[in-house]
Structures are given as C-alpha cells and as structure tokens.
XYZ file of C-alpha atoms in Angstrom:
295
model
C 79.182 -51.779 166.802
C 82.779 -51.736 168.837
C 84.472 -51.987 165.592
C 82.934 -48.535 164.707
C 83.410 -46.955 168.054
C 87.183 -47.573 166.945
C 86.895 -46.340 164.367
C 85.014 -42.989 165.173
C 87.973 -42.573 167.906
C 89.663 -42.781 165.285
C 88.256 -39.721 163.149
C 88.229 -37.825 166.767
C 91.428 -38.262 167.034
C 93.118 -37.183 163.548
C 90.218 -34.421 162.806
C 89.175 -32.881 166.203
C 85.794 -30.692 165.517
C 84.675 -33.524 163.096
C 81.355 -34.917 164.841
C 79.991 -38.392 164.158
C 76.327 -40.398 164.812
C 76.155 -43.046 164.798
C 72.993 -44.755 163.493
C 72.442 -48.901 164.046
C 71.332 -50.603 160.531
C 70.155 -54.206 161.268
C 71.153 -57.086 158.609
C 69.636 -59.986 156.966
C 72.413 -61.365 158.604
C 71.545 -60.404 161.845
C 68.285 -61.512 161.857
C 69.111 -65.176 160.193
C 71.097 -66.278 163.126
C 69.885 -70.382 162.911
C 71.119 -70.628 158.866
C 74.416 -71.713 158.420
C 76.990 -68.926 156.687
C 77.485 -71.714 154.516
C 73.886 -72.281 153.778
C 72.993 -68.775 152.811
C 72.996 -67.872 148.811
C 72.464 -64.633 148.738
C 76.205 -62.479 148.605
C 76.815 -59.861 150.857
C 74.251 -60.732 153.970
C 76.639 -58.356 156.287
C 76.748 -55.849 154.161
C 74.676 -55.142 151.929
C 71.803 -53.493 153.186
C 74.319 -50.942 155.116
C 76.055 -49.685 151.517
C 72.980 -49.077 150.139
C 72.019 -47.192 152.981
C 75.599 -45.376 151.829
C 74.195 -45.018 148.597
C 71.020 -43.259 149.442
C 72.845 -40.390 151.501
C 71.069 -42.103 155.109
C 74.365 -42.590 155.978
C 77.456 -41.297 155.257
C 79.643 -44.063 155.855
C 79.762 -47.768 157.722
C 82.981 -50.134 158.737
C 83.067 -53.713 157.854
C 84.721 -56.468 158.928
C 87.098 -56.516 155.154
C 86.116 -60.450 155.450
C 82.243 -59.428 154.665
C 83.238 -57.111 151.699
C 82.321 -58.038 147.840
C 85.095 -57.741 145.691
C 82.698 -56.115 143.502
C 81.411 -52.714 145.525
C 78.607 -50.228 144.281
C 79.673 -47.713 141.570
C 78.410 -45.097 143.727
C 80.955 -46.675 146.389
C 84.412 -47.187 147.276
C 86.683 -48.625 150.272
C 87.453 -44.939 151.743
C 90.195 -46.123 154.261
C 91.731 -48.696 155.955
C 93.110 -48.518 159.448
C 95.443 -51.025 161.174
C 94.838 -54.330 161.373
C 94.392 -56.240 164.203
C 94.986 -59.777 165.350
C 95.511 -61.717 162.258
C 94.831 -65.748 163.635
C 92.126 -68.182 164.876
C 92.143 -69.446 168.240
C 90.316 -71.929 170.105
C 87.424 -71.276 172.622
C 87.054 -74.877 174.882
C 84.740 -75.934 178.045
C 86.865 -76.406 179.816
C 90.068 -75.327 178.543
C 91.648 -78.193 176.177
C 94.090 -77.470 173.553
C 93.046 -78.843 169.967
C 95.525 -81.453 170.198
C 93.169 -82.420 174.383
C 90.092 -82.833 172.623
C 88.367 -85.822 172.523
C 87.786 -87.915 169.388
C 83.666 -87.067 169.620
C 84.399 -84.415 170.852
C 81.494 -81.353 168.904
C 83.596 -78.469 167.579
C 81.186 -75.497 166.290
C 81.488 -73.382 163.203
C 79.858 -72.265 160.414
C 83.009 -70.979 158.497
C 83.995 -74.063 155.460
C 87.552 -72.862 156.067
C 87.528 -73.473 159.680
C 85.896 -76.881 158.727
C 87.985 -77.260 156.497
C 91.048 -77.179 158.343
C 89.683 -78.870 161.061
C 89.055 -82.395 159.684
C 93.082 -81.635 158.287
C 94.842 -81.534 161.685
C 91.702 -83.738 164.089
C 89.837 -86.131 161.679
C 87.904 -87.707 164.463
C 86.032 -84.824 165.585
C 82.823 -83.415 164.935
C 82.467 -80.187 163.449
C 78.675 -78.783 163.499
C 77.175 -75.664 162.932
C 77.275 -72.224 165.503
C 75.309 -69.547 164.277
C 75.650 -66.710 166.837
C 77.845 -63.010 167.823
C 81.151 -63.931 169.120
C 80.184 -63.612 172.788
C 76.759 -65.848 172.203
C 79.153 -68.297 171.011
C 81.384 -68.112 173.478
C 78.470 -69.459 175.470
C 76.876 -71.736 173.748
C 79.890 -73.236 174.581
C 80.200 -73.001 177.510
C 76.913 -73.612 178.779
C 77.899 -77.369 177.126
C 76.005 -76.648 173.753
C 79.490 -77.318 171.650
C 82.699 -78.819 172.981
C 84.706 -75.907 171.489
C 84.651 -73.639 168.907
C 86.728 -71.690 166.654
C 86.849 -67.664 166.213
C 88.988 -64.968 165.285
C 91.228 -63.351 167.197
C 90.651 -59.932 166.762
C 86.563 -60.521 167.384
C 86.860 -61.346 171.115
C 89.935 -58.935 171.660
C 87.849 -56.362 170.655
C 84.986 -57.634 173.102
C 87.717 -58.103 175.832
C 87.568 -61.465 175.942
C 90.420 -63.035 175.272
C 90.189 -65.285 179.063
C 87.900 -66.688 177.463
C 90.817 -68.518 175.157
C 92.442 -71.848 174.636
C 94.236 -71.520 172.268
C 95.706 -69.360 169.795
C 95.780 -71.961 166.763
C 98.522 -71.780 164.506
C 98.672 -69.959 161.158
C 99.958 -72.558 159.394
C 97.916 -74.836 160.093
C 94.876 -72.467 159.947
C 95.663 -69.498 157.679
C 93.031 -66.712 158.575
C 90.109 -65.945 155.696
C 91.137 -63.017 153.914
C 90.624 -59.645 155.493
C 90.062 -60.960 158.835
C 91.425 -59.714 161.733
C 90.655 -55.941 159.227
C 88.360 -53.153 159.362
C 86.640 -51.556 156.097
C 85.291 -48.199 155.751
C 83.203 -47.501 152.694
C 81.637 -44.341 151.520
C 80.359 -41.986 148.689
C 83.315 -41.986 145.658
C 81.397 -38.000 144.957
C 81.787 -37.378 149.316
C 86.161 -35.919 148.371
C 85.536 -34.108 152.032
C 85.112 -36.735 154.565
C 87.037 -38.825 152.050
C 89.888 -36.884 153.327
C 89.246 -36.854 156.427
C 88.867 -41.096 156.848
C 92.046 -40.843 154.439
C 93.764 -40.025 157.851
C 93.034 -42.972 159.852
C 94.230 -45.511 156.947
C 97.150 -47.458 157.263
C 99.304 -47.344 155.014
C 100.796 -51.728 155.680
C 97.507 -53.224 156.545
C 95.318 -51.628 152.896
C 98.147 -52.938 150.773
C 97.506 -56.464 152.298
C 93.804 -55.787 152.124
C 94.694 -55.077 148.569
C 96.920 -58.351 148.054
C 94.182 -60.459 149.818
C 90.841 -58.540 147.910
C 92.617 -59.472 144.352
C 93.238 -63.777 145.400
C 89.654 -63.187 146.217
C 89.206 -62.273 142.478
C 91.016 -64.629 140.835
C 89.883 -67.506 142.567
C 86.005 -65.904 142.258
C 86.333 -66.743 146.287
C 83.485 -65.785 148.998
C 82.029 -67.439 152.133
C 81.294 -70.829 150.005
C 84.844 -71.409 149.583
C 87.048 -72.143 152.289
C 90.333 -70.062 150.471
C 92.641 -69.020 153.443
C 95.049 -65.814 152.831
C 97.198 -64.031 155.351
C 99.583 -60.916 153.354
C 102.037 -59.684 155.639
C 103.396 -56.157 155.080
C 106.025 -53.250 155.654
C 106.850 -49.935 154.051
C 108.462 -51.280 151.239
C 107.133 -54.981 150.913
C 104.081 -58.065 150.589
C 104.120 -61.305 150.782
C 100.846 -63.073 150.269
C 100.648 -66.812 150.741
C 97.292 -68.413 149.612
C 95.719 -71.973 151.024
C 92.845 -73.668 148.944
C 91.434 -76.450 150.881
C 89.796 -79.839 150.396
C 85.899 -80.793 151.825
C 87.532 -83.169 154.085
C 90.851 -81.238 154.798
C 93.125 -84.000 152.503
C 94.732 -81.749 150.242
C 96.105 -78.409 150.336
C 97.270 -76.396 147.267
C 99.011 -73.436 149.088
C 100.938 -69.888 147.043
C 102.803 -67.820 148.288
C 104.672 -64.578 146.462
C 106.224 -61.653 147.178
C 107.304 -58.463 145.434
C 106.941 -54.356 145.863
C 104.515 -52.663 148.377
C 103.236 -51.081 145.909
C 102.626 -53.558 143.617
C 100.075 -55.474 145.865
C 97.342 -56.214 144.007
C 99.647 -57.486 141.149
C 101.076 -59.624 143.793
C 97.487 -60.983 144.664
C 97.531 -61.646 141.047
C 100.154 -64.188 140.468
C 99.110 -66.055 143.989
C 95.620 -66.447 143.024
C 96.858 -67.968 139.093
C 99.842 -70.007 140.688
C 96.396 -71.952 143.064
C 94.712 -71.619 139.587
C 97.728 -73.907 137.651
C 97.654 -76.407 140.944
C 94.670 -77.259 140.044
C 92.446 -75.117 142.574
C 89.662 -75.193 140.478
C 88.539 -78.760 139.924
C 88.432 -78.450 144.875
C 86.304 -74.847 143.989
C 84.042 -76.346 142.093
C 83.809 -79.604 144.530
C 82.423 -77.206 146.907
C 80.418 -75.513 144.881
C 79.005 -78.630 143.674
C 77.988 -79.579 147.433
C 76.961 -77.055 148.901
C 74.818 -75.634 145.179
C-alpha cells in the first residue's frame, strides 16, 4: 500500500483533479508466508492476480516492485511508467545491532533470496543461512524476538516504512549487488487506455526507466527469475547508462561479472551486451546448477 500511495501522490501532483481509488488485491505470494520464495514453482506470484485484474478492467492500473514483474507481460498490458528509483542497496538488520563482519560464526541470517544467500556464503561462509518469509516489518520483528540473529532486506523497503533506525549496516554494492529492479516501481496499465497512459507518463523518470530497461533485458537474456542468483545494477543519467551484472555459484565461491556502458537510448542493447558477456564467461553452467538444485 505504501508504494501505491507514493504513486497516487505523484499522480495528484502532476495531474490535479484526477481521482484515484485504491483497491487491495491479495495474491498467492501474500497468502503463502511460509514457503521459501525459491521453493515456489510458479512465476509472478506477487503480480499475476493483480495484472489479471487490470486486463479484466476491474482496476485501471497496478503498482509493483519492478523485481516482481516478469520480462514478458500479458499482451494487453504495458509498463506505463517507472517513477524515480529509491535506494538500491541491501541492508543488514541484526538483533543487537552488529555489523556483518562482527556476527559470530554459526549465527543465523534469514533470507529467502538465493542471490543474498550466495552473496552471504561468499563473504561470511561460516554463518548459517535460513529461509525467512513475511512482510518487511514482520521480518524485522522475527529478528528482534530472536528467531534469527539477522536478516538482509532492501533499503528501499525499510525507508518506505520508516524503519531505517533498525538498520545495523548498509551493505556494499560490490559484495552485495542487488536483484534487478531493486528500489524501482513499475506501473502497469492496459495498452489500449491511451488517456491513462498519458497521465501515468507524467510521473515517469527517464534515467530510472533506462536503468530498468537495461536490467530487465539482462534478465531476459539470461532467462533469469526468482531461482537464479543474478545481481544487476544500472546507473543512468540523461546521456549514458552503465550496467554491471553478476552471477554466483550456489556456494558463492564462483562469481562472474560483466559491465557495459553506452548511450542512454541504447539501454536495451546494453542489457543484452552484459547478458551475452556473462554467457560467454560461463553463466549458463552456473545457472543450470542452480536450476537443477531447486527444480
């Protein structure tokens, strides 16, 4: 709801007089709070039902976290706009405020992200990594009551909830490259609704949209998804976009990195270039290992 409210406020500022009614749709990803994300076989568990409501005309547009949006949408839908990006980094929340390097061996860190698990194993192989589910505030509560010694979360999510005082440490983007689309919102609407598309276009942020195009094309090239430990971070301005992609082995010991920079209007080409570079370096072998392990 918070990210929806952010979008609604932007619409009201850029299109005075436009009325927006919020409608909450519970998804299968919201209902199942126990199964680790990597163990859920279906794709799009957080957006599928919501997007179907847009297709059916029950709602006019939907607000998603970009990292939950599949690279191929329903034929009747489009990403109408991408508002300005929030923080991209991951942060550590620990029971006693310890930084990652100070957590003792054997301490339990909760995450259901295969990417974060691999990154953790790379930098702190003697910590225990266990699945954790629930909303951001629920995960923080689980750490505070001692179910876990720490957890890793997206900074943007904590910032939206006003929970930055719970952060023990902002993790290095070099050691913990984020998931593609982290910190980015996607507003999805029907392609045929031209009037609404014009309204939504006003709240789009061009550099963020270029970053999203580059990161999503990288995901598409690698056939990525929730089960693939792919880190991707693009940085764009009005003229150029730079994209760095990383892929990790299951134990975190192997890491492949590729980087490309180019004109901002070639963001998709840049995403494709980074994906192809990772494939040339052996990403497919690592990717298939993960798919086999969790199929």
